[in-house]
Amino acid sequence: MATRGTRKIRPPRRGLNNGEMDFEQTWAILASAFTQIHEKQASKLSYEELYRNAYKIVLKKKGDELYLRVAEFERDWLGSEIQRRIHKELPPQLMNALQGRSSAGSAGDNQVRKQGERFLRQLKLAWEDHQTCMSMLTDVLMYMDRVYCTDTRRPSIFTTAMSLFRDCILRSHVRGDDSWPDICGTLNHVILDQIRMERDGDFIDKHLIKVNVYMLEGLYDSHHEVEEEKLYLTSFEYEFLASSAEFYRALGDRLLKESDAGQYCRETRNRIDEENDRCRSTLSESTTPKIQKVVEDELIRYRMKDLIESESGVRFMITNERHDDLALVFDLEARVDPRKPELTKALQKIILEMGTNLNDAAQVGAAAEVPEDKAKAPADRLVNQQTVAALKWVEDVLELKDKFDAIWKQSFQSDQTIHTAIMRSTAEFINSHPRCAEYMSLFIDDNMKKGIKGKTELEIEVLLDKAIVLLRYVQEKDVFELYYKKHLGKRLLMGRSLSIDVEKQMISRMKMELGNNFTAKLEGMFKDMTLSEELTAGYKGYVARLGDADPRRIDLAINVLTSMTWPVETTNSAPDDARESRLKTIYPPAVERIRQGFENYYKEKYSGRMLDWKGNMGTADVKVTFPKVPSKDGFKERRHELNVSTYAMLILLLFNDLPSGASLSLEEIQARTNIPTNELVRNLQSLAVAPKTRILLKEPMSKDIKDTDKFFFNEGFMSKFLKVKIGIVSAGNRIENDRERVETEKKNNDSRGYAIEAAVVRIMKQRKELSHQQLVTETITQLNSQFKPDVNMIKKRIESLIEREYLERIEDSPSSSYRYLA
Amino acid sequence: MSGPTDVLREGFAETGEFSDFEIVCGPYTFKVHKAIICAQSKYFRAPCSKFAESDKRTIELKAIGDGEGDEACDDPDAIKLMIDFFYNLDYVAEPLEPSPVPRRLAATSAPSPLPPEPDVVPSVLESQPVEDASGFYVPKRTKKKGKKAIQAGNNTVMHAKVFAAAVKYQVFALQELAATKFASATETSWNHTKFAEAARIAYTTTVEEVRELRDAVGRAIHEHPELLDKLSIETAVKDNAALNYELLRMARGMPAIAENRVIDEGLKCAECGTWLFYEECNPCKGEYRGCCGTCSNPNCLLEL
């Protein structure tokens, strides 16, 4: 109590009073007025008189006595009259019910509830009266508060009276029985009981509770009026939060068992809103964040994992496109943790799973790879199947990505963390597919050849964007470059590209995405194409100027390819052909003359350059006259223009000199042309086996070409078209077969080796000395944009550089380090 | 003073227009405005909204001589000045008559002539509005001067009374103004006959802890010891123990009030060492018996 212990510091006063004043008499006036105030008959009292009397007492230095008397007065009043009124509203039945000591039925429940409300009302009344009376007393005692309380550092009389209310009312026990909680505890129980009813859907008198909460907020646990010691905090809030936690724990259990995840989320959000409202309308706003945390803990934080992983959880929502539900899940988890760990984890797992499924499906589509030599044609079909599977894979990946992008935008508020998670797991499963780079390039190839036909610019734009987006995920950019070069080269040389414009757009997009280095060679290819056109035109002019205009002269269109820029595969299809290809192809004199002519022209223009003719890459238009055969309009010679490969042209020209009905064997043809075996076989296949372009006849008639087969000119060739295009078997859009892939990988590893060496030398040149670990780390960082270097490979390259004396080991360094040798 | 207060004074204070409350004190009845008096003084909030006064819309402040114990009553003139202040943010106390020539008692020793009383002519606030040619209202006022040039006059008595009223009715701005005026009037008019009365008022109408007036009085007597020769001062000092004690302290070169009062052992019970009370215990009338005299009355508040 504030008034205790004052005796020690009371200063001497006796004899200081001038003029005796009858304190008792003055106090009697005040006391009777106070009684009237408490009995609500204040309107007859003269304020001036009361104030003057209180003023007089303080002026006569009886301030402390007045203070104590007033406190005593209030204690009496509260302790007797008010206490009695409150206690009357607490019949044993209510007390038992609140303590859970009796099991009242629903009828009893209702009664208990009514009793509780009556108690609340009575307490509210007592509190409000006390406030009103004390504010009037404070008015009267204003001078005492100002002069006496300020100087002696006493709490104001109002504060003291409020603590008295706490001590005499809230801390009192009904019928003096200590085994029951005091009034304050009872109040907590009643309020919690009411809140429980409201949570169960009942209507309660919110205002009534709010007033009582105001009271608890206005009182303090001790006479220090510090914020943390508000009775509301020390007595009520703690119990409220504890009982709420219990309630929501049970609710969470029940909801998880009984409802699906979407419903759970909706219920949770409603509950959170409800608790917010409750704090605003029934309790105190200061509790809002705390009760929110309780609900969030119980319904979200501790449950999120179970919820997301439940049967109707995130996986179900994604499969069934429940975007609203997903948004709810996101919303809820975002409340408790901005990083949303459970949701991201779940998403990553799901994406990875779905992606792995796609990979597996693509693998199954490509699985049935039969060794090539078993059966050529079925193998080709298989390759085609695989190609289809590859394209489907890319499209599926795109679809999957679109799906998650849509979810991300619609449900996850374009959240950055989630975006990163989606990106990461998408990249992970794409790169876990060993042939992703090839497939991507194939996808673009397919679109360049067929896909963009009939599409508007806008659609093409979207397509290109998609291709670039996918490319972003591919880690092994160098492998992609290799494939893209190969595919692009074929497209350019064979004129298979639908639109050079779109090709160029693609390149410029790649340039933006991956940088100049990446596209330099690709651009070089385009440049070669343009230069070649100029060369062709230039050569025509050159020939014309020479003057020997030969009407039978063959038109020449030439493509000069820079050997480093173009993929080697295009010019050199297989390693075991290397020996054969070194044999010079024999051109018939008419063609040979032109070849020579162009070489002369070219050497004139660029001295010192070597031209290497690639018969397997070129095409020729050949006019063929077939003998007369009977037709509708009588006998007629039939002329057809055949578009064939350069090699096929050479083969056909051989038959020019043959008498009708004569044949050539495979070996003869090879001997007279020097065409590499596999190229020859392939060309003969398309000339003699393919059903619609059978210019030659073969004996025996079978699909396979054998060394001993004989070939005849097919005089009875029929076609509805004037121009006939004779494709080369399996030169189309397809994935690589195994042998090719081994080749590609080897090439790729070689070029990676060079890239690593270059990076190591660059780094060492700059740093001079570096530890092994640092060197490896820096190398990886430098090369990361192109591919993910293998550490073993880096080690080998470093060894090789040491052998070649670019680097040396620093002998006496504790960790292995290198020095650059200039 | 600036425009708004002029408007207040001329618009409402003088005409009583829109008045919604009355303050009665002695012969005066002031028609006032709740909004203004409640803004100035916390005291008036209660009677304006509660108690019998709010019904009657009138409060009667007991004036000295109305038949009750006078200490707690008011001088109607001081109340008038307080209400002036509500509307003007300033007040002017009527100047006192010049002192009559003091008579010498026991003029045995050589008379030490008192210094001549300074001739203080109170200047009157000139703020009568003048209409200029264009008919616009142009308030004419004295030049604004520094704080020192406050219009104090020589009426220390009235300033003390206004101060007491300001403390009683919790008009803090007025309390400060009256204290300043009192101090400045004391500096010029300490030699006036009425100064003794002012000193008495200063020491009886305010409690020890309200220092402003007490310090001014103490300082004046301390700085002008010749005042102690005056009968009026002698009586006033003798009558008031607090003034007595404070002067003693000042004479010893100490501050009037101890900053850290020493609570000494001298008043402890010799038997048990318990601190003794120096005043009688009112409810039980327990008597000081040279011992702590543990109070047997359970109602004794001092035992709380």
CSV table of C-alpha atoms in Angstrom, one decimal, chain A residues 3-5 7-14 16 18 24 37 42-48 50-52 55-56 58-62 64-65 68-69 72 135-136 139-140 142-143 146-147 151, chain B residues 42-43 46-47 50-53 55 59-62 68 71-73 164 167-170 172 175 204-209 240-241 261 263 274-275 277-280 282-283 301-304:
chain,number,residue,atom,x,y,z
A,3,THR,CA,0.2,4.8,2.5
A,4,ARG,CA,2.4,2.4,4.5
A,5,GLY,CA,5.7,3.5,5.8
A,7,ARG,CA,5.6,7.7,9.3
A,8,LYS,CA,9.3,7.7,8.8
A,9,ILE,CA,9.5,10.7,6.6
A,10,ARG,CA,6.9,12.8,8.1
A,11,PRO,CA,8.4,16.2,8.9
A,12,PRO,CA,7.8,18.0,12.1
A,13,ARG,CA,4.7,20.2,11.9
A,14,ARG,CA,3.4,20.7,15.4
A,16,LEU,CA,3.1,25.5,12.6
A,18,ASN,CA,-1.7,29.5,12.7
A,24,GLU,CA,-13.2,17.1,12.2
A,37,ILE,CA,-22.2,11.5,-4.2
A,42,ALA,CA,-24.8,15.0,-6.0
A,43,SER,CA,-26.9,17.5,-7.9
A,44,LYS,CA,-27.8,19.2,-4.6
A,45,LEU,CA,-24.3,19.7,-3.5
A,46,SER,CA,-22.4,23.0,-3.8
A,47,TYR,CA,-19.2,22.4,-5.5
A,48,GLU,CA,-17.8,25.7,-4.3
A,50,LEU,CA,-16.8,21.4,-1.0
A,51,TYR,CA,-13.8,22.7,-2.8
A,52,ARG,CA,-13.4,25.5,-0.4
A,55,TYR,CA,-8.8,23.7,0.0
A,56,LYS,CA,-8.9,24.9,3.6
A,58,VAL,CA,-4.9,21.4,2.7
A,59,LEU,CA,-4.0,25.1,3.4
A,60,LYS,CA,-3.9,24.2,7.0
A,61,LYS,CA,-1.4,21.4,6.3
A,62,LYS,CA,-3.8,18.6,6.9
A,64,ASP,CA,-2.2,14.0,4.3
A,65,GLU,CA,-4.9,13.4,6.8
A,68,LEU,CA,-6.0,9.1,4.3
A,69,ARG,CA,-9.5,9.8,5.3
A,72,GLU,CA,-10.5,5.1,4.3
A,135,SER,CA,-14.1,11.8,-10.9
A,136,MET,CA,-16.4,14.0,-8.8
A,139,ASP,CA,-12.9,17.5,-8.8
A,140,VAL,CA,-13.5,18.4,-5.2
A,142,MET,CA,-8.3,18.9,-7.0
A,143,TYR,CA,-6.3,21.2,-4.8
A,146,ARG,CA,-2.3,19.3,-7.1
A,147,VAL,CA,-0.5,20.6,-4.0
A,151,ASP,CA,4.7,17.5,-3.4
B,42,LYS,CA,-9.6,23.2,-14.4
B,43,TYR,CA,-11.5,24.3,-11.3
B,46,ALA,CA,-16.9,20.6,-12.4
B,47,PRO,CA,-19.4,23.3,-11.6
B,50,LYS,CA,-21.9,18.7,-12.3
B,51,PHE,CA,-23.1,19.5,-8.9
B,52,ALA,CA,-25.7,22.0,-7.9
B,53,GLU,CA,-23.9,24.9,-9.6
B,55,ASP,CA,-28.1,23.4,-12.5
B,59,ILE,CA,-21.2,29.6,-8.9
B,60,GLU,CA,-20.9,31.8,-5.8
B,61,LEU,CA,-17.4,32.1,-4.6
B,62,LYS,CA,-17.5,32.9,-0.9
B,68,GLU,CA,-17.2,31.8,7.1
B,71,GLU,CA,-8.7,31.8,5.1
B,72,ALA,CA,-10.3,29.9,2.3
B,73,CYS,CA,-12.5,32.7,1.0
B,164,ALA,CA,-3.6,33.0,-4.2
B,167,VAL,CA,-3.3,28.8,-7.1
B,168,LYS,CA,-6.6,28.0,-5.6
B,169,TYR,CA,-8.4,27.9,-8.9
B,170,GLN,CA,-5.5,26.4,-10.7
B,172,PHE,CA,-1.4,28.3,-14.1
B,175,GLN,CA,-0.1,32.1,-11.3
B,204,THR,CA,-1.0,32.3,4.7
B,205,THR,CA,-2.8,31.7,1.4
B,206,THR,CA,-0.3,29.4,-0.1
B,207,VAL,CA,1.4,26.3,1.2
B,208,GLU,CA,5.0,26.0,1.9
B,209,GLU,CA,5.8,24.2,-1.4
B,240,ASN,CA,4.3,33.6,11.0
B,241,ALA,CA,6.6,30.9,12.2
B,261,ARG,CA,16.2,17.8,4.9
B,263,ILE,CA,15.9,13.5,9.3
B,274,THR,CA,11.0,3.9,16.7
B,275,TRP,CA,10.4,7.2,15.0
B,277,PHE,CA,5.2,11.4,15.6
B,278,TYR,CA,5.3,15.0,16.1
B,279,GLU,CA,1.7,15.6,15.8
B,280,GLU,CA,-1.1,14.0,17.7
B,282,ASN,CA,-6.2,12.6,15.4
B,283,PRO,CA,-8.7,9.8,15.4
B,301,LEU,CA,-4.9,6.1,10.1
B,302,LEU,CA,-1.3,6.6,11.1
B,303,GLU,CA,-1.0,2.9,11.6
B,304,LEU,CA,-1.9,2.2,8.0
